[in-house]
Rosetta silent file (secondary structure, phi, psi, omega in degrees, C-alpha in Angstrom):
SEQUENCE: XXXXXXXXXXXXXXXXXXXXXXXXXXXXXXXXXXXXXXXXXXXXXXXXXXXXXXXXXXXXXXXXXXXXXXXXXXXXXXXXXXXXXXXXXXXXXXXXXXXXXXXXXXXXXXXXXXXXXXXXXXXXXXXXXXXXXXXXXXXXXXXXXXXXXXXXXXXXXXXXXXXXXXXXXXXXXXXXXXXXXXXXXXXXXXXXXXXXXXXXXXXXXXXXXXXXXXXXXXXXXXXXXX
SCORE:     score description
SCORE:     0.000 S_00000001
   1 L     0.000  125.551  178.153   14.922  -64.119  -68.128 S_00000001
   2 L   -88.090  170.998 -176.283   18.681  -64.226  -67.620 S_00000001
   3 H   -67.767  -30.948  178.903   20.515  -62.771  -64.653 S_00000001
   4 H   -63.045  -43.753  178.671   21.862  -59.833  -66.675 S_00000001
   5 H   -63.688  -39.327  178.026   18.332  -58.717  -67.525 S_00000001
   6 H   -62.297  -45.138 -179.387   17.328  -59.082  -63.873 S_00000001
   7 H   -66.257  -37.411  178.485   20.263  -56.955  -62.707 S_00000001
   8 H   -62.702  -45.119 -178.907   19.546  -54.295  -65.335 S_00000001
   9 H   -64.314  -48.533 -179.301   15.923  -53.996  -64.220 S_00000001
  10 H   -66.214  -38.518  179.428   16.707  -53.863  -60.516 S_00000001
  11 H   -66.106  -43.019  179.704   19.639  -51.500  -61.097 S_00000001
  12 H   -66.466  -40.914  178.129   17.613  -49.097  -63.245 S_00000001
  13 H   -64.529  -34.604  177.605   14.735  -49.070  -60.763 S_00000001
  14 H   -66.900  -41.670  179.908   17.256  -48.332  -57.985 S_00000001
  15 H   -64.269  -46.222 -179.647   18.743  -45.407  -59.941 S_00000001
  16 H   -68.164  -38.701  176.034   15.348  -43.881  -60.715 S_00000001
  17 H   -65.540  -35.932  177.144   14.151  -44.464  -57.157 S_00000001
  18 H   -61.769  -41.016 -179.509   17.344  -42.854  -55.872 S_00000001
  19 H   -62.797  -41.959  178.310   16.619  -39.723  -57.923 S_00000001
  20 H   -66.048  -45.654 -179.750   13.134  -39.397  -56.407 S_00000001
  21 H   -63.085  -37.038  179.478   14.433  -40.037  -52.898 S_00000001
  22 H   -65.018  -40.808  179.336   17.248  -37.520  -53.322 S_00000001
  23 H   -61.774  -41.920  178.639   14.791  -34.790  -54.353 S_00000001
  24 H   -71.554  -37.733 -178.836   12.688  -35.417  -51.223 S_00000001
  25 H   -64.714  -41.062 -179.864   15.764  -35.765  -48.987 S_00000001
  26 H   -65.268  -25.836  178.203   17.153  -32.400  -50.096 S_00000001
  27 L   -94.420    8.088  178.324   13.837  -30.797  -49.132 S_00000001
  28 L    57.482   42.554  178.987   13.871  -32.516  -45.722 S_00000001
  29 L   -94.655  161.530 -177.381   10.646  -34.395  -46.472 S_00000001
  30 L   -59.570  -32.377 -179.675    9.539  -37.638  -44.740 S_00000001
  31 L   -80.904  107.175 -177.116   10.223  -39.710  -47.872 S_00000001
  32 L  -103.794 -170.509 -177.338   13.999  -40.206  -47.869 S_00000001
  33 H   -60.936  -50.665 -175.072   16.546  -42.081  -49.938 S_00000001
  34 H   -63.399  -44.315 -179.497   16.214  -45.455  -48.222 S_00000001
  35 H   -61.754  -45.115 -177.380   12.432  -45.498  -48.269 S_00000001
  36 H   -67.690  -37.794  176.838   12.251  -44.542  -51.930 S_00000001
  37 H   -63.672  -44.020  179.277   14.880  -47.095  -52.928 S_00000001
  38 H   -61.270  -46.088 -178.898   13.025  -49.872  -51.110 S_00000001
  39 H   -60.209  -49.119 -175.885    9.716  -48.932  -52.750 S_00000001
  40 H   -66.874  -46.058 -177.072   11.153  -48.763  -56.263 S_00000001
  41 H   -67.219  -46.442 -177.437   13.313  -51.899  -56.066 S_00000001
  42 H   -70.068  -34.310  174.866   10.707  -54.119  -54.396 S_00000001
  43 H   -62.032  -42.190  176.509    7.974  -52.909  -56.758 S_00000001
  44 H   -62.568  -46.036 -178.287   10.245  -53.877  -59.644 S_00000001
  45 H   -62.380  -45.311 -179.413   11.050  -57.244  -58.066 S_00000001
  46 H   -65.759  -33.371  176.227    7.403  -58.134  -57.399 S_00000001
  47 H   -66.781  -42.540  177.104    6.496  -57.204  -60.969 S_00000001
  48 H   -60.586  -47.102 -179.740    9.251  -59.479  -62.289 S_00000001
  49 H   -61.629  -42.436 -178.930    8.081  -62.313  -60.024 S_00000001
  50 H   -61.717  -46.286 -179.528    4.451  -61.790  -61.050 S_00000001
  51 H   -68.511  -44.302 -176.931    5.213  -61.940  -64.781 S_00000001
  52 H   -65.961  -39.526 -179.450    7.701  -64.786  -64.495 S_00000001
  53 H   -64.813  -37.154 -179.149    5.403  -66.901  -62.323 S_00000001
  54 H   -67.365  -40.142 -175.937    2.553  -66.549  -64.818 S_00000001
  55 H   -89.540   -9.042  178.062    4.633  -67.621  -67.811 S_00000001
  56 L   -91.493   -1.252  176.803    6.559  -70.361  -66.007 S_00000001
  57 L   -69.316  156.755  176.145    3.426  -72.413  -65.389 S_00000001
  58 L   -54.824  144.711 -174.504    2.975  -75.595  -67.442 S_00000001
  59 L   -62.521  131.692  174.839    1.731  -74.835  -70.930 S_00000001
  60 L  -137.132  164.029  179.843   -2.041  -74.602  -71.318 S_00000001
  61 L   -68.247  -32.330 -179.214   -4.326  -73.348  -74.049 S_00000001
  62 L  -127.213  132.694  176.955   -5.586  -70.555  -71.834 S_00000001
  63 L   -81.763  120.544 -177.684   -3.632  -68.598  -69.235 S_00000001
  64 L   -94.401    0.246 -176.220   -5.684  -68.532  -66.041 S_00000001
  65 L  -120.413  133.358  177.717   -3.341  -66.188  -64.165 S_00000001
  66 L   -75.170  121.502 -178.192   -2.964  -62.454  -64.671 S_00000001
  67 L   -61.011  -23.624 -177.432    0.757  -61.729  -65.257 S_00000001
  68 L  -111.814   28.757 -177.812    0.456  -58.394  -63.443 S_00000001
  69 H   -65.339  -39.132  178.788   -1.697  -59.498  -60.522 S_00000001
  70 H   -69.998  -37.152  178.781    1.027  -58.667  -57.976 S_00000001
  71 H   -61.611  -37.642  178.090    1.719  -55.316  -59.609 S_00000001
  72 H   -63.323  -36.530  178.979   -1.945  -54.391  -59.191 S_00000001
  73 H   -72.816  -27.428  176.948   -1.690  -55.136  -55.479 S_00000001
  74 H   -62.370  -46.574 -176.766    1.439  -52.980  -55.202 S_00000001
  75 H   -61.043  -43.033  179.803   -0.455  -49.910  -56.396 S_00000001
  76 H   -76.515  -36.472 -177.525   -3.270  -50.413  -53.896 S_00000001
  77 H   -72.944  -22.704 -178.516   -1.025  -51.600  -51.063 S_00000001
  78 L   -70.919   -9.875 -178.074    1.343  -48.639  -51.307 S_00000001
  79 H   -60.337  -31.128 -178.610   -1.478  -46.464  -49.981 S_00000001
  80 H   -66.774  -31.274  176.060   -0.568  -47.167  -46.348 S_00000001
  81 H   -72.110  -42.141  178.910    2.815  -45.505  -46.864 S_00000001
  82 H   -61.784  -41.388  179.400    1.246  -42.528  -48.594 S_00000001
  83 H   -64.858  -30.099 -177.004   -1.271  -42.088  -45.794 S_00000001
  84 H   -70.824  -20.253 -178.045    1.535  -42.169  -43.247 S_00000001
  85 H  -101.879   -4.637  176.974    3.242  -39.053  -44.618 S_00000001
  86 L   -87.253  120.038 -174.403    0.107  -36.898  -44.946 S_00000001
  87 E  -122.984  145.847  171.212   -0.131  -34.736  -41.848 S_00000001
  88 E  -106.771  118.384 -177.080   -2.595  -32.178  -40.572 S_00000001
  89 L   -81.573  169.263  179.950   -0.784  -29.418  -38.736 S_00000001
  90 L   -64.222  -23.376  179.709   -2.060  -27.431  -35.809 S_00000001
  91 L   -91.344   20.033  175.136   -2.736  -24.462  -38.095 S_00000001
  92 L    70.684    9.771  176.729   -5.231  -26.565  -40.112 S_00000001
  93 L   -90.201  152.048 -179.706   -2.921  -26.882  -43.121 S_00000001
  94 E  -103.788  130.234  179.930   -2.321  -30.227  -44.826 S_00000001
  95 E  -125.176  150.077  174.017    1.264  -31.303  -45.488 S_00000001
  96 L   101.298    2.704 -178.110    2.758  -34.307  -47.255 S_00000001
  97 H   -66.421  -42.067  178.547    0.486  -34.640  -50.288 S_00000001
  98 H   -65.245  -40.661  178.150    3.349  -34.254  -52.778 S_00000001
  99 H   -63.095  -40.836  177.210    5.467  -36.735  -50.828 S_00000001
 100 H   -62.494  -40.132  177.566    2.588  -39.235  -50.838 S_00000001
 101 H   -66.163  -35.175  178.620    2.268  -38.794  -54.600 S_00000001
 102 H   -67.928  -34.114  174.640    6.025  -39.341  -54.985 S_00000001
 103 H   -60.582  -47.719  178.064    5.701  -42.639  -53.089 S_00000001
 104 H   -61.340  -39.733  179.037    3.058  -43.720  -55.574 S_00000001
 105 H   -65.635  -41.367  178.228    5.282  -42.501  -58.415 S_00000001
 106 H   -62.342  -39.064  177.355    8.315  -44.455  -57.180 S_00000001
 107 H   -64.936  -43.855  179.936    6.178  -47.576  -57.045 S_00000001
 108 H   -63.582  -38.207  178.027    4.865  -46.977  -60.558 S_00000001
 109 H   -66.319  -41.133  176.497    8.364  -46.494  -61.945 S_00000001
 110 H   -61.148  -40.956  178.167    9.499  -49.729  -60.305 S_00000001
 111 H   -64.261  -43.683 -179.417    6.554  -51.578  -61.870 S_00000001
 112 H   -61.157  -43.973  179.106    7.302  -50.101  -65.310 S_00000001
 113 H   -65.982  -43.767 -179.926   10.949  -51.175  -65.145 S_00000001
 114 H   -61.135  -32.012  179.120   10.012  -54.628  -63.851 S_00000001
 115 L   -83.328   -2.596  176.444    7.619  -55.095  -66.770 S_00000001
 116 L    94.425    8.722 -179.878   10.396  -54.184  -69.206 S_00000001
 117 L   -92.664   72.208 -174.922    9.262  -50.659  -70.119 S_00000001
 118 H   -65.448  -51.786 -176.860   12.674  -49.034  -69.658 S_00000001
 119 H   -62.060  -42.358  179.251   12.232  -46.030  -71.948 S_00000001
 120 H   -61.621  -39.948 -179.900    8.764  -45.318  -70.575 S_00000001
 121 H   -66.521  -41.443 -179.853   10.102  -45.427  -67.015 S_00000001
 122 H   -65.977  -45.609  177.987   12.979  -43.059  -67.815 S_00000001
 123 H   -64.574  -39.513  177.175   10.707  -40.570  -69.591 S_00000001
 124 H   -61.098  -40.521  178.308    8.182  -40.854  -66.773 S_00000001
 125 H   -63.598  -43.516 -179.431   10.936  -40.113  -64.279 S_00000001
 126 H   -62.467  -46.412  179.670   12.075  -37.071  -66.271 S_00000001
 127 H   -66.700  -32.511  177.457    8.566  -35.637  -66.519 S_00000001
 128 H   -63.357  -46.761 -179.145    8.015  -36.330  -62.817 S_00000001
 129 H   -68.631  -36.472  176.164   11.086  -34.314  -61.807 S_00000001
 130 H   -62.279  -39.834 -176.822   10.194  -31.518  -64.236 S_00000001
 131 H   -67.320  -37.617 -175.047    6.705  -31.370  -62.718 S_00000001
 132 H   -94.595  -14.019 -177.537    7.835  -31.091  -59.095 S_00000001
 133 H  -115.768  -59.662 -171.184   10.964  -28.974  -59.604 S_00000001
 134 H   -76.511  -43.404 -176.935   11.120  -26.911  -62.802 S_00000001
 135 H   -63.086  -48.504  177.055    7.460  -26.060  -63.401 S_00000001
 136 H   -59.851  -37.286  178.996    6.806  -24.607  -59.903 S_00000001
 137 H   -65.891  -41.148  179.116   10.054  -22.628  -60.157 S_00000001
 138 H   -65.927  -40.267 -178.149    9.094  -21.283  -63.585 S_00000001
 139 H   -65.502  -23.881  177.009    5.592  -20.330  -62.446 S_00000001
 140 H   -66.921  -24.174 -178.572    7.086  -18.158  -59.712 S_00000001
 141 H   -96.932  -38.352 -173.945    8.539  -15.937  -62.452 S_00000001
 142 H  -110.794  -10.192 -177.782    5.876  -16.019  -65.184 S_00000001
 143 L   -85.512 -178.718  177.670    2.762  -17.062  -63.276 S_00000001
 144 L   -64.546  167.175 -174.472    0.272  -14.961  -61.290 S_00000001
 145 H   -59.892  -31.595 -177.562    1.310  -13.294  -58.062 S_00000001
 146 H   -59.549  -26.175  178.335   -0.198  -16.066  -55.930 S_00000001
 147 H   -72.945  -17.178 -179.901    2.596  -18.408  -57.093 S_00000001
 148 H  -102.975   15.941 -179.057    5.132  -16.062  -55.516 S_00000001
 149 E  -119.222  159.335  175.490    3.374  -15.969  -52.163 S_00000001
 150 E  -137.640  159.320 -176.383    3.303  -18.250  -49.155 S_00000001
 151 E   -99.467  146.699  172.631    0.976  -18.575  -46.192 S_00000001
 152 E  -133.564  151.850  176.779    1.724  -17.992  -42.526 S_00000001
 153 E  -102.124  130.515 -177.102   -0.432  -18.504  -39.438 S_00000001
 154 E  -126.112  134.049  175.118   -0.645  -15.564  -37.040 S_00000001
 155 E  -119.986  122.863 -177.812   -2.146  -15.426  -33.549 S_00000001
 156 E  -124.426  148.741  170.988   -2.744  -12.005  -32.024 S_00000001
 157 E  -116.408  119.555 -176.476   -4.211  -10.765  -28.760 S_00000001
 158 E  -111.341  144.623 -173.443   -5.903   -7.358  -29.112 S_00000001
 159 L   -62.322  -53.474 -177.560   -6.990   -5.170  -26.214 S_00000001
 160 L  -139.690  164.689 -174.073  -10.557   -4.359  -27.247 S_00000001
 161 H   -61.024  -36.777 -176.879  -13.036   -5.100  -30.025 S_00000001
 162 H   -64.088  -22.660 -177.923  -12.875   -1.617  -31.545 S_00000001
 163 H   -84.040  -13.018 -176.511   -9.183   -2.069  -32.332 S_00000001
 164 H   -62.141  -49.520  177.395   -9.676   -5.220  -34.435 S_00000001
 165 H   -59.952  -33.804  179.020  -10.643   -3.406  -37.693 S_00000001
 166 H   -65.391  -44.021  179.501   -7.724   -1.036  -37.141 S_00000001
 167 H   -62.501  -43.120 -179.982   -5.291   -3.949  -36.757 S_00000001
 168 H   -61.980  -42.644  179.083   -6.620   -5.626  -39.917 S_00000001
 169 H   -65.588  -39.339  178.236   -6.200   -2.420  -41.923 S_00000001
 170 H   -64.721  -36.133  177.020   -2.668   -1.946  -40.594 S_00000001
 171 H   -65.570  -43.500  179.622   -1.830   -5.504  -41.668 S_00000001
 172 H   -63.991  -33.336  178.270   -3.168   -4.860  -45.180 S_00000001
 173 H   -67.540  -17.340  176.659   -1.073   -1.688  -45.394 S_00000001
 174 L   -83.856   11.282 -176.225    2.017   -3.907  -44.941 S_00000001
 175 L    63.506   42.115  178.076    1.207   -5.503  -48.341 S_00000001
 176 L  -120.545  132.196 -179.372   -0.098   -8.602  -46.573 S_00000001
 177 E   -94.808  130.605  176.482   -3.294  -10.353  -47.651 S_00000001
 178 E   -90.607  112.359 -176.481   -5.682  -11.634  -44.974 S_00000001
 179 E   -93.195  -32.289 -177.678   -7.048  -14.975  -46.249 S_00000001
 180 E  -153.409  150.101 -178.472   -8.872  -16.223  -43.169 S_00000001
 181 E  -146.815  133.939  173.461   -9.734  -14.936  -39.697 S_00000001
 182 E  -123.058  138.657 -177.776  -11.068  -16.486  -36.486 S_00000001
 183 E  -119.650  146.606  178.241  -12.078  -14.430  -33.454 S_00000001
 184 E  -152.639  136.274  177.907  -12.405  -15.390  -29.807 S_00000001
 185 E   -91.696  127.728 -179.408  -13.047  -13.385  -26.635 S_00000001
 186 L   -87.155  165.944 -176.606  -10.715  -14.218  -23.746 S_00000001
 187 L   -64.431  -29.866 -178.405  -11.651  -14.288  -20.066 S_00000001
 188 L   -84.342    5.337  178.351   -9.732  -11.086  -19.327 S_00000001
 189 L    94.514  -11.989  176.200  -11.746   -9.147  -21.919 S_00000001
 190 L   -75.312  172.155 -176.140   -9.059   -9.156  -24.616 S_00000001
 191 E  -125.499  133.382 -176.763   -9.725  -10.633  -28.045 S_00000001
 192 E   -99.380  126.530  178.610   -7.845  -13.483  -29.708 S_00000001
 193 E  -115.677  125.096  174.017   -7.325  -13.361  -33.490 S_00000001
 194 E  -111.345  109.567 -173.016   -6.192  -16.389  -35.481 S_00000001
 195 E  -113.829  144.375  169.192   -5.247  -15.184  -38.963 S_00000001
 196 E  -110.377  113.292 -174.052   -4.083  -16.912  -42.114 S_00000001
 197 E  -112.350  150.948  176.493   -1.976  -14.410  -44.033 S_00000001
 198 E  -114.166  122.654 -177.835   -0.394  -14.483  -47.475 S_00000001
 199 E  -126.356  165.463  176.169    3.005  -12.802  -47.825 S_00000001
 200 E   -61.432  138.308 -175.325    5.706  -12.520  -50.469 S_00000001
 201 L   -60.883  -28.823 -179.204    7.770  -15.696  -50.604 S_00000001
 202 L   -82.008  -11.216 -177.168   11.005  -13.732  -50.178 S_00000001
 203 L   -78.826  130.327 -176.295    9.730  -11.981  -47.077 S_00000001
 204 L   -77.771  141.655  179.975   11.128  -13.403  -43.862 S_00000001
 205 H   -60.733  -36.031 -179.658    8.713  -14.605  -41.200 S_00000001
 206 H   -64.318  -32.947  177.764   10.699  -12.767  -38.518 S_00000001
 207 H   -65.442  -40.237  177.906   10.141   -9.453  -40.327 S_00000001
 208 H   -65.766  -42.342  178.874    6.386   -9.994  -40.222 S_00000001
 209 H   -59.847  -44.493 -178.923    6.577  -10.920  -36.542 S_00000001
 210 H   -62.059  -42.906 -178.524    8.543   -7.756  -35.760 S_00000001
 211 H   -66.787  -41.746 -179.675    6.053   -5.550  -37.617 S_00000001
 212 H   -69.996  -36.809 -178.502    3.010   -7.117  -35.945 S_00000001
 213 H   -62.751  -27.856 -176.153    4.599   -7.030  -32.504 S_00000001
 214 L   -95.924    8.779  172.710    4.991   -3.260  -32.759 S_00000001
 215 L   -71.656  136.889 -171.684    1.362   -2.538  -33.608 S_00000001
 216 L   -61.552  -37.466 -174.454   -0.045   -0.332  -30.866 S_00000001
 217 L   -86.163   -6.051 -175.117   -3.224   -2.352  -30.232 S_00000001
 218 E   -92.561  127.682  178.536   -1.526   -5.768  -30.171 S_00000001
 219 E   -92.526  -42.107 -178.561   -0.631   -7.271  -26.797 S_00000001
 220 E  -135.063  149.034 -178.429    0.752  -10.651  -27.883 S_00000001
 221 E  -137.970  137.494  173.648    1.980  -12.019  -31.194 S_00000001
 222 E  -140.802  128.251 -177.477    2.711  -15.506  -32.483 S_00000001
 223 E  -125.879  135.558 -179.135    3.717  -16.261  -36.085 S_00000001
 224 E  -135.519  131.393  175.231    4.145  -19.693  -37.665 S_00000001
 225 E   -73.391  145.784 -178.339    5.264  -20.643  -41.175 S_00000001
 226 L  -111.038    0.000    0.000    2.956  -23.048  -42.999 S_00000001
């Protein structure tokens, strides 16, 4: 392998890794430009080293070393980074799964480039970006209504038990779907409702808060985007 080939591989892996990192950075996700560049470039470098080390051994009739042994360890070892960006929020929702998958994807692209599969890496990168950007956007227009909705967590304090069904019906009349509900009786006799609601994606969280706050039976309101 000459130095030009080495620079091409590392440069291409950096460009493709940059594209993944930029997409995450623009969405303010934990996986940023620097992290993604490091993953892609070092995955490429370790793949090059793994292949070169196997074929640079003294000639024998049988190769006793797997040329991609280091690349296999990259895929399994990258899991600690993926696990680090998966978070469980206080409202029981899981965040960071797509970012964890993008970490794995950046590593895979680096391995592909390091092994010399340039075209495959470029096409893989293109399909990856289409999958996380264009397809979800398209489904919001042509897909079922659920693709155009988002979830919010709502905490309400209601005066008495008899008012709870009334509050739920009033929420449904606002064109809001109740997906989950938890109830708890407070020491002062009021009742605590923890709701998971589905609203139109274009609807502002503050508008929902304002509407719930003005329900007659509701004493306290807390709304959180998920």
